[in-house]
């Protein structure tokens, strides 16, 4: 059998049985979808979020549907100490797969972005990813592993107004992914980033409702312009991102490394 897995059956290549995945932002949206898909593929899970209620609901759903081992951790990813405490609590039982999915975005005019807004965006969207990757690589050593980071089309083609602080945080994730891929590929790590487009998460649904109820014309206009541009003429479903994450986590993607993969309905190519 060659290193690429020639001859292995497809169900074996896609399987995550015997592996453990840590997913941040797992209480809803894309994180929840990834938890369900990874569990379906047989992985045991560490689910991380600041939303304890959502975490509990996702964990219960995963257990009832797939019967895999699930542990939940309430972590404020903007605080490095809580990240350190998380990794200390799982020392010796580190994950084989890390998915850095958690993120925050708030619409603030560039001229009104203060230190608090900028720090909150950078802390959750970029610094936490840096520290999570650092802890993963340190804990795994030469055993290697898989890291999947979640980026955004906004970092490559800024589209929505009032997201400059968000855009720079997400562009940093791409640079981090590529730098780590070059440095740690020889030690057995595969590291990639998914560039997510407009995905119909609970956060996006709340934004749409707020835009209609409060007549936020700027948000409504951005939504219309987005649908005019994206070739598939719709938002993506969280599971459509989760399926790509599952591919990247599995041996199906054994030679995919340092890649930035758009899951955006064609937005960036239009």
Tab-separated table of C-alpha atoms in Angstrom:
chain	number	residue	atom	x	y	z
A	1	UNK	CA	0.000	0.000	0.000
A	2	UNK	CA	1.425	3.384	-0.964
A	3	UNK	CA	1.470	6.461	1.292
A	4	UNK	CA	-1.482	7.936	-0.571
A	5	UNK	CA	-3.745	5.066	0.468
A	6	UNK	CA	-4.090	3.388	-2.935
A	7	UNK	CA	-6.488	0.479	-2.703
A	8	UNK	CA	-8.171	1.488	0.560
A	9	UNK	CA	-11.986	1.408	0.344
A	10	UNK	CA	-13.798	4.744	0.381
A	11	UNK	CA	-15.613	4.017	3.635
A	12	UNK	CA	-12.248	3.514	5.329
A	13	UNK	CA	-10.766	6.681	3.856
A	14	UNK	CA	-13.654	8.877	5.057
A	15	UNK	CA	-13.899	7.240	8.483
A	16	UNK	CA	-12.758	9.088	11.623
A	17	UNK	CA	-13.246	6.068	13.866
A	18	UNK	CA	-10.604	5.929	16.568
A	19	UNK	CA	-9.869	9.649	16.302
A	20	UNK	CA	-10.809	12.562	18.527
A	21	UNK	CA	-11.764	15.988	17.170
A	22	UNK	CA	-11.848	19.298	19.042
A	23	UNK	CA	-14.286	21.785	17.515
A	24	UNK	CA	-14.630	25.379	18.709
A	25	UNK	CA	-17.814	27.374	18.265
A	26	UNK	CA	-19.650	24.057	18.459
A	27	UNK	CA	-22.883	25.259	20.071
A	28	UNK	CA	-24.578	26.260	16.818
A	29	UNK	CA	-24.232	26.895	13.109
A	30	UNK	CA	-21.223	25.468	11.303
A	31	UNK	CA	-19.722	24.131	14.534
A	32	UNK	CA	-22.845	22.123	15.315
A	33	UNK	CA	-22.950	20.810	11.742
A	34	UNK	CA	-19.304	19.736	11.951
A	35	UNK	CA	-19.901	17.998	15.269
A	36	UNK	CA	-22.724	15.968	13.734
A	37	UNK	CA	-20.785	15.029	10.596
A	38	UNK	CA	-17.607	14.132	12.478
A	39	UNK	CA	-19.618	12.021	14.910
A	40	UNK	CA	-21.346	10.292	12.016
A	41	UNK	CA	-17.887	9.414	10.696
A	42	UNK	CA	-17.067	7.853	14.065
A	43	UNK	CA	-14.951	10.515	15.804
A	44	UNK	CA	-15.189	11.153	19.534
A	45	UNK	CA	-15.574	14.847	20.268
A	46	UNK	CA	-14.384	17.722	22.398
A	47	UNK	CA	-16.914	20.505	21.882
A	48	UNK	CA	-15.934	24.041	22.897
A	49	UNK	CA	-18.053	27.172	23.123
A	50	UNK	CA	-18.957	29.988	25.509
A	51	UNK	CA	-22.637	29.020	25.188
A	52	UNK	CA	-23.148	26.206	27.716
A	53	UNK	CA	-26.809	25.663	26.887
A	54	UNK	CA	-26.098	25.291	23.187
A	55	UNK	CA	-23.181	22.971	23.890
A	56	UNK	CA	-25.363	20.732	26.034
A	57	UNK	CA	-28.028	20.537	23.333
A	58	UNK	CA	-25.517	19.651	20.609
A	59	UNK	CA	-23.826	17.056	22.805
A	60	UNK	CA	-27.165	15.404	23.579
A	61	UNK	CA	-28.064	15.322	19.885
A	62	UNK	CA	-24.701	13.810	18.959
A	63	UNK	CA	-24.941	11.114	21.628
A	64	UNK	CA	-28.515	10.162	20.775
A	65	UNK	CA	-27.898	9.978	17.037
A	66	UNK	CA	-24.411	8.477	16.852
A	67	UNK	CA	-23.471	7.158	20.298
A	68	UNK	CA	-19.924	8.526	20.252
A	69	UNK	CA	-18.031	9.877	23.257
A	70	UNK	CA	-18.589	13.629	23.724
A	71	UNK	CA	-17.065	16.050	26.207
A	72	UNK	CA	-18.061	19.721	26.405
A	73	UNK	CA	-16.019	22.672	27.620
A	74	UNK	CA	-17.221	26.195	28.287
A	75	UNK	CA	-14.313	28.405	27.217
A	76	UNK	CA	-14.060	32.133	26.584
A	77	UNK	CA	-11.597	32.011	23.713
A	78	UNK	CA	-10.769	35.696	24.088
A	79	UNK	CA	-8.858	34.771	27.265
A	80	UNK	CA	-5.564	32.908	26.809
A	81	UNK	CA	-5.721	31.550	30.358
A	82	UNK	CA	-8.958	29.733	29.562
A	83	UNK	CA	-7.367	28.270	26.432
A	84	UNK	CA	-4.397	27.100	28.503
A	85	UNK	CA	-6.741	25.621	31.120
A	86	UNK	CA	-8.605	23.734	28.394
A	87	UNK	CA	-5.455	22.084	27.059
A	88	UNK	CA	-4.193	21.309	30.541
A	89	UNK	CA	-7.492	19.560	31.301
A	90	UNK	CA	-7.096	17.225	28.316
A	91	UNK	CA	-3.369	16.627	28.667
A	92	UNK	CA	-2.547	13.095	27.600
A	93	UNK	CA	-5.882	12.858	25.771
A	94	UNK	CA	-5.185	15.473	23.105
A	95	UNK	CA	-7.257	15.552	19.903
A	96	UNK	CA	-6.074	14.175	16.591
A	97	UNK	CA	-8.075	16.853	14.777
A	98	UNK	CA	-8.534	20.547	15.647
A	99	UNK	CA	-11.199	22.711	14.008
A	100	UNK	CA	-10.930	26.414	14.787
A	101	UNK	CA	-14.437	27.511	13.898
A	102	UNK	CA	-15.372	30.031	16.623
A	103	UNK	CA	-15.623	33.647	15.588
A	104	UNK	CA	-17.401	36.918	16.247
A	105	UNK	CA	-18.464	39.709	13.949
A	106	UNK	CA	-20.123	43.012	14.681
A	107	UNK	CA	-20.843	45.809	12.279
A	108	UNK	CA	-19.025	48.975	13.340
A	109	UNK	CA	-18.008	51.919	11.140
A	110	UNK	CA	-14.220	51.970	10.719
A	111	UNK	CA	-13.978	55.487	12.183
A	112	UNK	CA	-15.869	54.352	15.268
A	113	UNK	CA	-13.893	51.176	15.957
A	114	UNK	CA	-12.290	51.657	19.366
A	115	UNK	CA	-9.698	49.587	21.190
A	116	UNK	CA	-12.352	47.380	22.800
A	117	UNK	CA	-14.056	46.477	19.507
A	118	UNK	CA	-10.761	45.800	17.730
A	119	UNK	CA	-9.364	43.738	20.598
A	120	UNK	CA	-12.543	41.642	20.844
A	121	UNK	CA	-12.422	40.845	17.126
A	122	UNK	CA	-8.717	40.038	17.075
A	123	UNK	CA	-8.818	38.071	20.335
A	124	UNK	CA	-11.560	35.665	19.294
A	125	UNK	CA	-11.052	35.514	15.537
A	126	UNK	CA	-7.261	35.440	15.307
A	127	UNK	CA	-5.392	35.256	18.609
A	128	UNK	CA	-7.423	32.305	19.851
A	129	UNK	CA	-6.724	30.428	16.612
A	130	UNK	CA	-3.015	31.160	17.030
A	131	UNK	CA	-2.995	29.848	20.602
A	132	UNK	CA	-5.182	26.831	19.809
A	133	UNK	CA	-2.860	25.843	16.955
A	134	UNK	CA	0.158	26.401	19.193
A	135	UNK	CA	-1.289	24.169	21.898
A	136	UNK	CA	-2.285	21.501	19.385
A	137	UNK	CA	1.172	21.339	17.811
A	138	UNK	CA	2.936	21.463	21.161
A	139	UNK	CA	0.787	18.686	22.628
A	140	UNK	CA	0.957	16.399	19.603
A	141	UNK	CA	4.670	16.832	18.882
A	142	UNK	CA	5.901	14.460	16.211
A	143	UNK	CA	2.620	12.498	16.257
A	144	UNK	CA	1.226	15.111	13.883
A	145	UNK	CA	-2.440	15.764	13.340
A	146	UNK	CA	-4.984	17.717	11.345
A	147	UNK	CA	-5.824	21.404	11.794
A	148	UNK	CA	-8.725	23.036	9.971
A	149	UNK	CA	-9.185	26.777	10.328
A	150	UNK	CA	-12.295	28.639	9.233
A	151	UNK	CA	-11.780	31.862	7.298
A	152	UNK	CA	-14.126	34.144	5.390
A	153	UNK	CA	-14.618	35.483	1.879
A	154	UNK	CA	-14.606	38.922	3.528
A	155	UNK	CA	-10.858	38.625	4.112
A	156	UNK	CA	-10.153	38.152	0.394
A	157	UNK	CA	-12.863	40.322	-1.127
A	158	UNK	CA	-14.282	42.803	1.421
A	159	UNK	CA	-17.941	43.128	0.552
A	160	UNK	CA	-20.080	44.081	3.539
A	161	UNK	CA	-19.727	47.539	5.007
A	162	UNK	CA	-18.405	48.228	8.508
A	163	UNK	CA	-16.381	45.016	8.898
A	164	UNK	CA	-12.792	46.238	8.490
A	165	UNK	CA	-11.805	44.908	11.928
A	166	UNK	CA	-13.372	41.522	11.118
A	167	UNK	CA	-11.720	41.380	7.692
A	168	UNK	CA	-8.181	41.832	9.018
A	169	UNK	CA	-8.731	39.201	11.703
A	170	UNK	CA	-9.838	36.658	9.123
A	171	UNK	CA	-7.012	37.489	6.700
A	172	UNK	CA	-4.619	36.718	9.540
A	173	UNK	CA	-6.040	33.197	9.708
A	174	UNK	CA	-5.043	32.561	6.095
A	175	UNK	CA	-1.482	33.775	6.745
A	176	UNK	CA	-1.291	31.693	9.926
A	177	UNK	CA	-2.514	28.576	8.120
A	178	UNK	CA	-0.016	28.876	5.295
A	179	UNK	CA	2.929	29.630	7.585
A	180	UNK	CA	2.145	26.686	9.872
A	181	UNK	CA	1.615	24.389	6.879
A	182	UNK	CA	5.098	25.147	5.596
A	183	UNK	CA	6.761	24.791	8.977
A	184	UNK	CA	4.931	21.805	10.444
A	185	UNK	CA	4.042	19.683	7.429
A	186	UNK	CA	7.361	17.816	7.807
A	187	UNK	CA	6.317	16.874	11.373
A	188	UNK	CA	3.158	15.137	10.240
A	189	UNK	CA	0.596	17.935	10.462
A	190	UNK	CA	-1.892	18.705	7.700
A	191	UNK	CA	-3.179	22.262	8.019
A	192	UNK	CA	-5.784	23.908	5.792
A	193	UNK	CA	-8.271	26.770	5.878
A	194	UNK	CA	-11.849	26.832	4.628
A	195	UNK	CA	-12.911	30.193	3.174
A	196	UNK	CA	-16.582	30.283	4.090
A	197	UNK	CA	-19.031	32.380	2.117
A	198	UNK	CA	-22.502	33.518	3.120
A	199	UNK	CA	-23.749	30.681	5.319
A	200	UNK	CA	-27.251	30.542	6.758
A	201	UNK	CA	-26.237	30.281	10.409
A	202	UNK	CA	-28.424	31.378	13.347
A	203	UNK	CA	-26.357	34.578	13.510
A	204	UNK	CA	-27.116	35.398	9.886
A	205	UNK	CA	-30.797	34.576	10.438
A	206	UNK	CA	-30.917	36.999	13.387
A	207	UNK	CA	-29.236	39.670	11.294
A	208	UNK	CA	-31.813	39.255	8.519
A	209	UNK	CA	-34.696	39.513	11.003
A	210	UNK	CA	-33.187	42.587	12.630
A	211	UNK	CA	-32.613	44.231	9.257
A	212	UNK	CA	-36.279	43.758	8.328
A	213	UNK	CA	-37.755	44.692	11.723
A	214	UNK	CA	-35.547	47.760	12.173
A	215	UNK	CA	-35.497	48.698	8.494
A	216	UNK	CA	-31.691	48.650	8.343
A	217	UNK	CA	-31.461	49.655	4.712
A	218	UNK	CA	-27.660	49.254	4.584
A	219	UNK	CA	-27.868	45.600	5.653
A	220	UNK	CA	-30.782	44.910	3.306
A	221	UNK	CA	-28.872	46.476	0.408
A	222	UNK	CA	-25.766	44.391	1.182
A	223	UNK	CA	-27.898	41.237	1.172
A	224	UNK	CA	-29.420	42.087	-2.201
A	225	UNK	CA	-26.008	42.870	-3.678
A	226	UNK	CA	-24.643	39.573	-2.337
A	227	UNK	CA	-27.385	37.512	-4.008
A	228	UNK	CA	-26.857	39.424	-7.259
A	229	UNK	CA	-23.169	38.477	-7.225
A	230	UNK	CA	-23.105	34.877	-5.970
A	231	UNK	CA	-23.581	32.463	-8.915
A	232	UNK	CA	-25.617	29.887	-6.958
A	233	UNK	CA	-28.063	32.641	-5.884
A	234	UNK	CA	-28.478	31.409	-2.330
A	235	UNK	CA	-26.833	31.216	1.064
A	236	UNK	CA	-24.957	28.067	1.953
A	237	UNK	CA	-26.142	25.595	4.551
A	238	UNK	CA	-23.857	24.962	7.557
A	239	UNK	CA	-23.733	21.295	6.590
A	240	UNK	CA	-22.211	22.238	3.228
A	241	UNK	CA	-19.207	23.611	5.123
A	242	UNK	CA	-19.207	20.642	7.502
A	243	UNK	CA	-18.917	18.183	4.605
A	244	UNK	CA	-15.787	19.922	3.329
A	245	UNK	CA	-14.362	19.974	6.853
A	246	UNK	CA	-15.004	16.230	7.133
A	247	UNK	CA	-13.182	15.664	3.840
A	248	UNK	CA	-10.200	17.691	5.075
A	249	UNK	CA	-10.160	15.852	8.412
A	250	UNK	CA	-10.214	12.431	6.772
A	251	UNK	CA	-7.675	10.436	4.812
A	252	UNK	CA	-9.599	11.404	1.685
A	253	UNK	CA	-7.538	14.621	1.879
A	254	UNK	CA	-4.194	12.979	2.697
A	255	UNK	CA	-2.323	15.165	0.151
A	256	UNK	CA	-4.251	18.403	0.728
A	257	UNK	CA	-2.054	20.729	2.758
A	258	UNK	CA	-1.659	24.501	3.090
A	259	UNK	CA	-4.770	25.038	0.986
A	260	UNK	CA	-7.347	27.808	1.206
A	261	UNK	CA	-10.579	26.207	0.006
A	262	UNK	CA	-13.579	28.439	-0.763
A	263	UNK	CA	-17.012	27.138	0.175
A	264	UNK	CA	-18.866	30.150	-1.116
A	265	UNK	CA	-21.257	29.257	-3.926
A	266	UNK	CA	-18.800	30.749	-6.422
A	267	UNK	CA	-18.736	34.216	-4.843
A	268	UNK	CA	-14.987	34.735	-5.139
A	269	UNK	CA	-14.906	33.622	-8.780
A	270	UNK	CA	-17.783	35.849	-9.910
